[in-house]
Amino acid sequence: MASPSVKAVRGTRDLLPPETALWARIEQTARDVFTRYGFGEIRTPIFEATELFARGVGEETDIVSKEMYTWEDGERFDAVQLRNHWMRKIGDRIEGSLIEDDVSAEIEYLDGSPPEVVHFVSRVDQRVIAAVQAKLSNREGLLGMGRVVVQNPAGDKPSEVTPEGIAVEYVGGDFHRSSQSLTLRPENTAGVVRAYIEHKLGETGALQKLFYIGPQFRRERPQRGRYRQFWQIGCEVLGPQSSGSESPVRDAEVLEMLATLLDELGVKNWRLELNSVGSSEDRKRYNAALREALAPVKHKLNEDNQRRAETNPLRVLDSKDPADQEIIDALPRIADYLDDDSRAHFTAVLAALDACGVPYTVNPRLVRGLDYYTRTTFEFTVPDGSGLGTQNALLGGGRYDGLSEMLGGPKAPGIGFAIGEDRLVLTLQAQAATDIDDPHPEALWTKKLDAYIAPMGAERNAAALALARELRRAGLSVEVGDGSFRLKKSFEAADRVARHIIILGEDELASSTATVKTFATGEQVKVPRAELVAKLR
Ligand code: HAM
């Protein structure tokens, strides 16, 4: 019986043509827009030290506390440790030792026992036995024995002898090289700021405007618009204060750029919501006020929120639990805890948006799920029914003026955002499908080829490929059929993928022409080869 086929892991998926053409179009448009605004691309590693996210994104956030893919890396068996341990253990019996490499040594004994070839391994199997045998057979003149020393975390175990005559000795202990905790990036801002610090980008004195496009990983419950591997298109603007990184103009420029990008992509009815969560000082006072307000009612909240009410009360505000909403609505508002600077900053951001004509809504409850935010925070949403199910946030972002210092770097205020590319794709597909003005919504992500060449008979295959080469080199998009196809099958295949079919038979080749049918009009003509490119354009 065939074994069950291996499937993509839950929460991950394959992206296939023609849909990938829409992904490519989105990414190309984003690159074009970002370039016009002076951004350059940054690519950071897919995995980072776990500590980066714990410190940057925050231990108490959902992302860090329950959604990260984390593993111990470098926790590998260390043969040298086992060897040193074993040799110390039997030290007074050893006359001499020749250490060959990490995993093997030759030992001579004081008590007259025959010399041994010894291998140090974490597990014994047939390959290890064969390796010891090979070593022994290479030692001409050395009448030796073979021994395998195996680490055994559960403690010493009686030795045995294999049928091949090799001694196997089990030594208690766990011999590992020190390990490092690594995590698949759940977001890219922390990685960008780490790179900013590591490469001393601040020392250039210039404002850094960076964008990225890439996969992120969160172990969330998969549903429409929410995946365990998803893609973000993001930007970060940061630099020393002297580069203007703290100016409200930066916030407004980033928001105006997003409005432009969504408009150019054709996203309809997007809505910008924004808020100020204040400086870290403001937040301290606000958190204290929240704790106080939550104390008498927190027993009515769900379990997670009861804990957060103590540890990180701001997180209670973005609870999605409907049962908690009444309590949340009655809590104090951050706007009343902003100091003069934060308030003036936010007012200036709004004024610049007004000047640019970018519409927005101030949402005093918008706090976002990551701890690094200060002052301006925002989300762009689309209305229900735009293809996202309950996940209506297309993108989110905000200011993170203290993040660089949290990661041990210099002061480097910044602001950025990340678009959920999966959600953008779903939105564009859903909006196109319901657009009555657009009878061919799929044209957004599928573009037909210029021509399909149908060779008549296998003898014409090579000539068809040569013609395809000529047309492709002239910049046309071309597919080549096969001479074994019947004419009807060629027409059907061509109609699916191309605007024209080129029929290449004996006649056409003899007269240096091609028969071209245009599917849109039904017109069929014989065209001299020299005019073919112009005809197909
Ligand atoms: P975030 O709000 O966690 O922010 O994610 C940004 C966007 O990524 C969300 O609005 C959503 O569209 C998308 N997204 C998040 N999780 C998933 C998922 N499981 N499946 C599909 N899409 C998802 C950040 O990541 C910040 N780093 C943004 C930022 C940049 N702030 C400042 N600079």
Coordinates of C-alpha atoms and ligand atoms in Angstrom, one line a residue:
M1 CA 0.0 0.0 0.0
A2 CA 1.3 3.5 -0.8
S3 CA 2.2 5.4 2.3
P4 CA 0.1 8.5 3.0
S5 CA 1.5 11.5 1.2
V6 CA 3.3 14.3 3.2
K7 CA 1.3 17.5 3.4
A8 CA 2.2 21.1 4.1
V9 CA 2.2 21.8 7.8
R10 CA -1.0 23.3 9.3
G11 CA -1.0 27.0 9.1
T12 CA 1.4 27.1 6.1
R13 CA 0.5 26.9 2.5
D14 CA 1.9 26.8 -1.0
L15 CA 1.4 29.8 -3.3
L16 CA 0.9 28.8 -6.8
P17 CA 0.5 30.5 -10.2
P18 CA -1.6 32.3 -11.3
E19 CA -2.1 33.7 -7.8
T20 CA 1.6 34.3 -7.4
A21 CA 1.4 36.9 -10.2
L22 CA -0.8 39.0 -7.9
W23 CA 1.8 38.6 -5.1
A24 CA 4.5 39.7 -7.5
R25 CA 2.5 42.7 -8.6
I26 CA 1.9 43.8 -5.0
E27 CA 5.6 43.5 -4.2
Q28 CA 6.6 45.3 -7.3
T29 CA 4.2 48.2 -6.6
A30 CA 5.5 48.3 -3.0
R31 CA 9.1 48.5 -4.2
D32 CA 8.2 51.2 -6.7
V33 CA 6.4 53.3 -4.1
F34 CA 9.1 52.8 -1.4
T35 CA 11.8 53.8 -3.8
R36 CA 10.0 57.0 -4.6
Y37 CA 10.0 57.8 -0.9
G38 CA 13.7 57.1 -0.6
F39 CA 13.7 53.7 1.1
G40 CA 16.3 51.0 0.6
E41 CA 15.8 47.3 1.1
I42 CA 17.1 45.4 4.1
R43 CA 17.1 41.6 4.5
T44 CA 17.7 40.2 8.0
P45 CA 17.9 36.6 8.9
I46 CA 14.8 34.4 9.3
F47 CA 15.9 33.4 12.8
E48 CA 17.4 35.4 15.6
A49 CA 18.4 34.9 19.2
T50 CA 15.3 34.4 21.2
E51 CA 16.4 37.1 23.6
L52 CA 16.0 39.7 20.8
F53 CA 12.2 39.2 20.7
A54 CA 11.9 38.7 24.5
R55 CA 13.6 42.1 25.1
G56 CA 12.2 43.9 22.0
V57 CA 8.7 42.7 21.5
G58 CA 8.1 42.0 25.3
E59 CA 7.8 38.9 27.4
E60 CA 4.2 39.6 28.3
T61 CA 2.9 39.9 24.7
D62 CA 0.9 37.0 23.1
I63 CA 3.6 36.8 20.4
V64 CA 6.5 36.1 22.8
S65 CA 4.6 34.3 25.6
K66 CA 2.8 31.8 23.3
E67 CA 3.3 32.1 19.6
M68 CA 7.0 31.8 18.9
Y69 CA 8.8 28.9 17.2
T70 CA 11.8 28.5 19.5
W71 CA 14.4 25.8 19.8
E72 CA 17.6 25.1 21.5
D73 CA 20.3 25.2 18.8
G74 CA 23.9 23.9 19.1
E75 CA 22.8 21.4 21.7
R76 CA 25.0 18.8 20.1
F77 CA 26.8 15.9 21.4
D78 CA 30.4 16.8 22.3
A79 CA 32.8 13.9 21.7
V80 CA 35.7 15.8 23.2
Q81 CA 34.0 16.2 26.5
L82 CA 33.2 12.4 26.6
R83 CA 36.7 11.5 25.6
N84 CA 38.3 13.7 28.3
H85 CA 35.9 12.4 30.9
W86 CA 36.6 8.8 30.0
M87 CA 40.4 9.2 29.9
R88 CA 40.3 10.9 33.3
K89 CA 38.2 8.0 34.6
I90 CA 40.7 5.4 33.6
G91 CA 43.8 7.7 33.7
D92 CA 45.9 5.4 35.9
R93 CA 45.6 2.5 33.5
I94 CA 46.8 4.5 30.4
E95 CA 50.4 4.2 29.3
G96 CA 50.0 6.3 26.2
S97 CA 47.4 7.8 23.9
L98 CA 47.3 9.0 20.4
I99 CA 44.3 11.3 19.8
E100 CA 43.4 11.2 16.1
D101 CA 40.4 13.5 16.0
D102 CA 37.4 14.4 18.1
V103 CA 35.8 11.0 17.9
S104 CA 38.6 8.5 18.0
A105 CA 41.9 7.8 19.9
E106 CA 44.4 5.0 20.2
I107 CA 45.1 3.9 23.7
E108 CA 48.0 1.8 25.1
Y109 CA 47.5 0.3 28.6
L110 CA 50.0 -0.1 31.5
D111 CA 48.6 -3.5 32.5
G112 CA 49.7 -5.2 29.3
S113 CA 46.2 -5.4 27.8
P114 CA 46.3 -5.0 24.0
P115 CA 46.2 -1.5 22.6
E116 CA 42.8 -0.3 21.6
V117 CA 41.2 1.9 18.9
V118 CA 38.5 3.8 20.8
H119 CA 35.6 5.7 19.3
F120 CA 33.5 8.2 21.4
V121 CA 29.9 8.5 20.3
S122 CA 26.5 9.5 21.4
R123 CA 24.8 6.4 20.0
V124 CA 26.2 3.1 18.8
D125 CA 25.0 1.7 15.5
Q126 CA 26.3 -0.5 12.7
R127 CA 28.1 2.5 11.0
V128 CA 30.1 3.1 14.2
I129 CA 31.1 -0.5 14.4
A130 CA 32.1 -0.5 10.7
A131 CA 34.2 2.6 11.3
V132 CA 36.1 1.0 14.2
Q133 CA 36.6 -2.2 12.2
A134 CA 38.0 -0.2 9.2
K135 CA 40.4 1.6 11.6
L136 CA 41.6 -1.7 13.0
S137 CA 42.2 -3.2 9.6
N138 CA 44.3 -0.2 8.6
R139 CA 46.6 -0.7 11.5
E140 CA 49.0 -3.2 10.1
G141 CA 51.2 -4.7 12.8
L142 CA 49.0 -3.3 15.6
L143 CA 47.4 -6.2 17.2
G144 CA 44.6 -4.2 18.6
M145 CA 41.1 -4.3 20.0
G146 CA 38.2 -2.0 19.1
R147 CA 36.2 -0.2 21.7
V148 CA 33.2 2.2 21.4
V149 CA 32.5 4.5 24.4
V150 CA 28.9 5.7 24.4
Q151 CA 27.4 8.5 26.4
N152 CA 24.4 7.3 28.4
P153 CA 22.5 10.1 30.1
A154 CA 20.7 7.6 32.4
G155 CA 24.0 6.5 34.0
D156 CA 26.7 3.8 33.7
K157 CA 25.5 0.6 32.1
P158 CA 27.2 -2.8 31.8
S159 CA 29.5 -3.1 28.8
E160 CA 28.9 -5.6 26.0
V161 CA 30.8 -7.1 23.1
T162 CA 29.3 -7.0 19.6
P163 CA 29.3 -10.1 17.4
E164 CA 32.2 -8.4 15.5
G165 CA 34.2 -8.5 18.7
I166 CA 34.1 -4.7 19.5
A167 CA 33.7 -3.7 23.1
V168 CA 30.8 -1.3 23.8
E169 CA 31.1 0.7 27.1
Y170 CA 28.3 2.9 28.3
V171 CA 29.4 5.9 30.3
G172 CA 26.9 7.8 32.4
G173 CA 26.5 11.5 31.6
D174 CA 25.2 14.0 29.1
F175 CA 28.0 15.5 27.1
H176 CA 26.7 18.5 25.2
R177 CA 28.1 21.7 23.8
S178 CA 26.5 24.7 25.3
S179 CA 23.4 25.7 23.5
Q180 CA 21.7 28.9 22.3
S181 CA 18.0 29.6 22.1
L182 CA 16.9 30.6 18.7
T183 CA 13.5 31.7 17.3
L184 CA 11.9 32.0 13.9
R185 CA 11.2 35.7 13.6
P186 CA 7.6 36.5 14.5
E187 CA 8.0 40.1 13.1
N188 CA 10.8 42.1 11.6
T189 CA 11.1 45.3 13.5
A190 CA 13.3 43.9 16.3
G191 CA 15.6 42.3 13.7
V192 CA 15.9 45.6 11.8
V193 CA 16.8 47.5 14.9
R194 CA 19.3 44.8 15.9
A195 CA 21.0 45.3 12.5
Y196 CA 20.9 49.1 12.9
I197 CA 22.8 48.7 16.2
E198 CA 25.2 45.9 15.0
H199 CA 26.2 47.8 11.8
K200 CA 26.4 51.1 13.7
L201 CA 24.1 52.7 11.1
G202 CA 23.5 55.5 13.6
E203 CA 27.0 56.7 13.3
T204 CA 26.4 57.8 9.7
G205 CA 24.2 60.5 11.3
A206 CA 21.6 60.0 8.5
L207 CA 18.0 59.0 8.8
Q208 CA 17.7 55.3 7.9
K209 CA 14.7 54.4 5.7
L210 CA 14.5 50.7 5.3
F211 CA 12.0 48.3 3.8
Y212 CA 11.6 44.5 3.9
I213 CA 9.5 41.8 2.3
G214 CA 9.5 38.4 3.8
P215 CA 8.0 35.5 5.8
Q216 CA 7.2 35.7 9.6
F217 CA 6.2 32.9 11.9
R218 CA 3.7 32.8 14.7
R219 CA 2.0 29.8 16.2
E220 CA -1.5 31.2 16.1
R221 CA -4.7 29.3 15.6
P222 CA -5.0 29.2 11.7
Q223 CA -8.0 30.7 10.1
R224 CA -8.8 32.8 7.1
G225 CA -6.2 35.6 7.0
R226 CA -4.2 34.1 9.8
Y227 CA -1.4 31.7 9.1
R228 CA 1.6 30.3 11.0
Q229 CA 3.9 31.4 8.2
F230 CA 2.7 34.7 6.7
W231 CA 4.3 37.4 4.8
Q232 CA 4.9 41.0 5.7
I233 CA 5.9 44.0 3.7
G234 CA 7.3 46.5 6.1
C235 CA 9.2 49.8 6.5
E236 CA 11.2 51.2 9.3
V237 CA 12.4 54.8 9.6
L238 CA 15.0 55.4 12.4
G239 CA 18.1 57.3 13.2
P240 CA 19.7 59.6 15.8
Q241 CA 17.5 62.4 17.0
S242 CA 19.7 64.9 15.0
S243 CA 18.5 63.1 11.8
G244 CA 14.9 64.2 12.5
S245 CA 13.8 60.7 13.3
E246 CA 11.5 61.9 16.1
S247 CA 9.7 64.5 14.1
P248 CA 5.9 64.2 13.6
V249 CA 6.6 64.8 9.9
R250 CA 8.1 61.3 9.8
D251 CA 4.9 59.8 11.2
A252 CA 2.7 61.6 8.7
E253 CA 5.0 60.8 5.8
V254 CA 4.9 57.1 6.5
L255 CA 1.1 57.2 6.8
E256 CA 0.7 59.3 3.7
M257 CA 3.0 56.8 1.9
L258 CA 0.7 53.9 3.0
A259 CA -2.4 55.7 1.7
T260 CA -0.6 56.2 -1.6
L261 CA 0.5 52.5 -1.7
L262 CA -3.0 51.2 -0.9
D263 CA -4.5 53.5 -3.5
E264 CA -2.0 52.4 -6.2
L265 CA -2.7 48.8 -5.4
G266 CA -6.4 49.5 -5.8
V267 CA -7.5 48.7 -2.2
K268 CA -10.9 50.2 -1.7
N269 CA -12.5 51.6 1.5
W270 CA -9.4 51.3 3.6
R271 CA -9.6 53.1 7.0
L272 CA -6.8 54.5 9.0
E273 CA -7.2 54.4 12.7
L274 CA -4.6 56.0 14.9
N275 CA -3.8 56.9 18.5
S276 CA -1.0 58.0 20.7
V277 CA 0.2 55.7 23.5
G278 CA 2.5 58.3 24.9
S279 CA 6.1 58.2 26.0
S280 CA 7.3 55.5 28.4
E281 CA 6.8 58.0 31.2
D282 CA 3.2 58.6 30.2
R283 CA 2.7 54.9 30.0
K284 CA 4.0 54.3 33.5
R285 CA 1.4 56.7 34.8
Y286 CA -1.3 55.3 32.6
N287 CA -0.5 51.7 33.6
A288 CA -0.7 52.7 37.2
A289 CA -4.2 54.2 36.6
L290 CA -5.3 51.1 34.7
R291 CA -4.1 48.8 37.5
E292 CA -6.0 50.9 40.0
A293 CA -9.2 50.9 37.8
L294 CA -8.9 47.2 37.1
A295 CA -8.3 46.1 40.7
P296 CA -12.0 46.0 41.8
V297 CA -13.3 44.4 38.6
K298 CA -10.5 42.2 37.4
H299 CA -12.1 39.0 38.8
K300 CA -14.7 39.4 36.1
L301 CA -12.2 39.3 33.3
N302 CA -11.0 36.2 31.5
E303 CA -8.0 34.3 32.9
D304 CA -5.4 35.8 30.6
N305 CA -6.6 39.3 31.3
Q306 CA -6.7 38.8 35.0
R307 CA -3.0 38.1 34.8
R308 CA -2.3 41.0 32.5
A309 CA -4.2 43.3 34.8
E310 CA -1.3 42.9 37.1
T311 CA 1.7 42.4 34.8
N312 CA 0.9 44.5 31.8
P313 CA -2.5 46.2 32.1
L314 CA -2.2 48.0 28.7
R315 CA -2.5 44.5 27.1
V316 CA -6.0 44.2 28.6
L317 CA -7.2 47.0 26.2
D318 CA -6.6 44.9 23.1
S319 CA -8.6 41.9 24.5
K320 CA -10.8 40.6 21.8
D321 CA -13.0 38.8 24.3
P322 CA -16.5 40.2 23.9
A323 CA -17.3 39.5 27.6
D324 CA -14.6 41.9 28.7
Q325 CA -15.6 44.8 26.5
E326 CA -17.9 46.5 29.0
I327 CA -15.2 46.7 31.6
I328 CA -12.7 47.8 29.0
D329 CA -15.0 50.6 27.8
A330 CA -15.1 52.0 31.3
L331 CA -11.3 52.2 31.8
P332 CA -9.4 55.5 31.8
R333 CA -8.2 56.7 28.4
I334 CA -4.5 57.1 27.5
A335 CA -5.2 60.5 26.0
D336 CA -5.8 61.9 29.5
Y337 CA -2.3 60.7 30.6
L338 CA -0.2 62.2 27.8
D339 CA 2.3 64.9 28.8
D340 CA 2.6 68.1 26.9
D341 CA 5.3 66.8 24.5
S342 CA 3.4 63.7 23.5
R343 CA 0.2 65.6 23.1
A344 CA 1.9 68.2 20.9
H345 CA 3.6 65.5 18.9
F346 CA 0.3 63.8 18.2
T347 CA -1.5 67.0 17.3
A348 CA 1.3 67.8 14.8
V349 CA 0.9 64.3 13.2
L350 CA -2.8 64.9 12.7
A351 CA -2.2 68.4 11.3
A352 CA 0.3 67.1 8.7
L353 CA -2.2 64.4 7.7
D354 CA -4.9 67.0 7.3
A355 CA -2.6 69.1 5.2
C356 CA -2.0 66.0 2.9
G357 CA -5.7 65.2 2.8
V358 CA -5.2 61.7 4.2
P359 CA -8.4 60.7 6.0
Y360 CA -8.1 59.1 9.5
T361 CA -10.0 58.3 12.6
V362 CA -8.6 58.7 16.1
N363 CA -9.2 55.5 18.1
P364 CA -8.3 56.0 21.8
R365 CA -8.4 52.2 22.4
L366 CA -5.8 51.3 19.8
V367 CA -2.8 50.1 21.8
R368 CA -1.4 47.3 19.6
G369 CA 0.0 44.0 20.7
L370 CA 3.7 44.7 21.0
D371 CA 5.4 46.4 23.9
Y372 CA 7.9 48.6 22.0
Y373 CA 5.4 51.2 20.9
T374 CA 5.5 54.8 22.0
R375 CA 3.4 57.8 20.9
T376 CA 1.9 57.3 17.4
T377 CA 0.3 53.8 16.8
F378 CA -1.9 53.0 13.9
E379 CA -3.7 50.3 11.9
F380 CA -5.3 50.2 8.4
T381 CA -8.4 48.1 8.3
V382 CA -10.9 47.2 5.5
P383 CA -14.6 46.8 6.1
D384 CA -16.2 43.4 6.9
G385 CA -16.8 41.4 3.7
S386 CA -13.5 42.4 2.2
G387 CA -12.2 38.8 2.3
L388 CA -10.5 38.8 5.7
G389 CA -13.2 37.2 7.9
T390 CA -12.6 38.5 11.4
Q391 CA -9.0 39.6 10.7
N392 CA -9.7 43.1 9.4
A393 CA -6.3 44.6 10.1
L394 CA -4.4 44.9 6.8
L395 CA -1.4 46.4 8.5
G396 CA -0.2 47.9 11.7
G397 CA 2.6 50.0 13.0
G398 CA 3.8 52.8 15.1
R399 CA 6.6 54.6 16.8
Y400 CA 9.2 52.8 18.9
D401 CA 11.4 55.6 20.3
G402 CA 13.0 53.4 23.0
L403 CA 13.5 50.1 21.2
S404 CA 17.1 50.6 20.3
E405 CA 18.0 51.3 23.9
M406 CA 16.0 48.3 25.1
L407 CA 18.3 46.2 22.8
G408 CA 21.4 47.8 24.1
G409 CA 21.9 50.3 21.3
P410 CA 22.1 54.1 21.1
K411 CA 19.1 56.4 21.3
A412 CA 17.4 56.0 17.9
P413 CA 13.8 57.0 17.7
G414 CA 11.9 55.4 14.9
I415 CA 8.6 54.6 13.3
G416 CA 7.4 51.8 11.0
F417 CA 4.7 49.4 9.9
A418 CA 4.1 46.0 8.5
I419 CA 1.5 45.1 6.0
G420 CA 0.1 41.5 6.1
E421 CA 0.7 40.6 2.5
D422 CA -1.5 37.5 2.8
R423 CA -4.4 39.7 3.9
L424 CA -3.7 42.3 1.2
V425 CA -4.0 39.5 -1.4
L426 CA -7.2 38.2 0.1
T427 CA -8.6 41.7 0.1
L428 CA -7.7 42.5 -3.5
Q429 CA -9.1 39.2 -4.7
A430 CA -12.4 39.6 -2.7
Q431 CA -12.8 43.3 -3.8
A432 CA -12.1 42.4 -7.4
A433 CA -14.6 39.5 -7.3
T434 CA -17.4 41.8 -6.1
D435 CA -16.6 44.7 -8.4
I436 CA -19.4 45.0 -11.0
D437 CA -17.4 47.5 -13.0
D438 CA -14.7 45.0 -13.6
P439 CA -15.9 42.0 -15.6
H440 CA -12.5 40.4 -15.6
P441 CA -11.2 40.7 -12.0
E442 CA -8.7 37.9 -12.5
A443 CA -6.9 40.2 -15.0
L444 CA -5.5 41.8 -11.9
W445 CA -3.2 38.8 -11.4
T446 CA -3.3 36.9 -14.6
K447 CA -2.0 38.2 -17.8
K448 CA -2.3 36.1 -21.0
L449 CA 0.8 35.3 -23.0
D450 CA 1.2 37.1 -26.3
A451 CA 1.3 33.8 -28.3
Y452 CA 1.0 30.1 -28.3
I453 CA 2.9 28.3 -31.1
A454 CA 1.3 25.1 -32.4
P455 CA 3.7 23.1 -34.6
M456 CA 1.9 20.7 -37.0
G457 CA 3.6 17.4 -36.7
A458 CA 6.6 16.4 -34.6
E459 CA 9.0 17.3 -37.5
R460 CA 8.0 21.0 -36.9
N461 CA 8.9 21.0 -33.2
A462 CA 12.4 22.2 -33.6
A463 CA 11.3 25.0 -36.0
A464 CA 8.6 26.0 -33.4
L465 CA 11.2 26.3 -30.7
A466 CA 13.4 28.4 -32.9
L467 CA 10.5 30.7 -33.7
A468 CA 9.7 30.9 -29.9
R469 CA 13.3 31.9 -29.2
E470 CA 13.1 34.7 -31.8
L471 CA 9.9 36.0 -30.4
R472 CA 10.9 35.8 -26.8
R473 CA 14.1 37.6 -27.6
A474 CA 12.0 40.3 -29.1
G475 CA 10.3 40.6 -25.7
L476 CA 7.1 38.7 -26.3
S477 CA 5.7 36.1 -24.0
V478 CA 5.4 32.8 -25.7
E479 CA 4.4 29.2 -25.0
V480 CA 5.2 26.3 -27.4
G481 CA 2.9 23.3 -27.9
D482 CA 3.9 20.0 -29.3
G483 CA 3.6 18.6 -32.8
S484 CA 1.9 15.5 -31.6
F485 CA -1.2 17.5 -30.5
R486 CA -4.3 17.4 -32.7
L487 CA -5.2 20.9 -34.0
K488 CA -8.3 21.1 -31.7
K489 CA -6.3 20.4 -28.6
S490 CA -3.7 23.0 -29.6
F491 CA -6.5 25.6 -30.0
E492 CA -8.0 24.8 -26.6
A493 CA -4.6 24.9 -24.9
A494 CA -3.8 28.2 -26.6
D495 CA -7.1 29.8 -25.8
R496 CA -6.5 29.2 -22.1
V497 CA -3.2 30.8 -21.9
A498 CA -2.6 33.2 -24.9
R499 CA -4.0 36.0 -26.9
H500 CA -2.9 34.5 -30.2
I501 CA -2.2 31.1 -31.7
I502 CA 0.5 30.7 -34.3
I503 CA 0.1 27.7 -36.5
L504 CA 3.4 26.4 -38.0
G505 CA 2.9 23.8 -40.7
E506 CA 4.8 22.7 -43.8
D507 CA 3.2 25.5 -45.9
E508 CA 4.1 28.3 -43.5
L509 CA 7.7 27.1 -43.1
A510 CA 8.1 26.8 -46.9
S511 CA 6.8 30.3 -47.4
S512 CA 8.4 32.0 -44.4
T513 CA 5.0 32.9 -43.0
A514 CA 2.9 32.0 -40.0
T515 CA -0.8 31.6 -39.6
V516 CA -2.0 33.7 -36.7
K517 CA -5.4 33.6 -35.1
T518 CA -6.4 36.3 -32.6
F519 CA -8.8 34.9 -30.0
A520 CA -10.5 38.2 -29.1
T521 CA -11.6 38.9 -32.6
G522 CA -11.6 35.5 -34.2
E523 CA -9.5 36.9 -37.1
Q524 CA -7.1 34.5 -38.8
V525 CA -4.4 35.7 -41.2
K526 CA -1.2 34.5 -42.8
V527 CA 1.6 36.9 -41.7
P528 CA 5.1 37.1 -43.2
R529 CA 7.7 36.2 -40.6
A530 CA 9.3 39.6 -40.8
E531 CA 5.9 41.2 -39.6
L532 CA 5.1 38.7 -36.9
V533 CA 6.5 40.6 -33.9
A534 CA 4.6 43.7 -34.8
K535 CA 1.4 41.7 -35.4
L536 CA 1.6 40.0 -32.0
R537 CA 2.4 43.2 -29.9
Ligands
HAM1 P1 1.6 43.3 13.8 O1 0.4 44.1 14.1 O2 1.9 42.2 14.8 O3 2.8 44.3 13.8 O4 1.6 42.7 12.4 C1 1.4 43.5 11.2 C2 0.4 42.9 10.3 O5 0.9 41.6 9.9 C3 -1.0 42.7 10.8 O6 -1.7 43.8 10.7 C4 -1.5 41.6 9.9 O7 -1.9 42.2 8.7 C5 -0.2 40.8 9.6 N1 -0.2 39.6 10.4 C6 0.1 39.4 11.7 N2 0.0 38.1 12.1 C7 -0.5 37.5 11.0 C8 -0.8 36.1 10.8 N3 -0.7 35.2 11.7 N4 -1.3 35.7 9.6 C9 -1.4 36.7 8.6 N5 -1.1 38.0 8.8 C10 -0.6 38.4 10.0 C11 4.1 44.0 13.6 O8 4.5 42.9 13.2 C12 5.1 45.1 13.7 N6 6.5 44.6 13.5 C13 4.8 46.2 12.7 C14 5.7 47.4 12.9 C15 6.7 47.7 12.1 N7 5.7 48.3 13.8 C16 6.7 49.2 13.7 N8 7.3 48.8 12.6

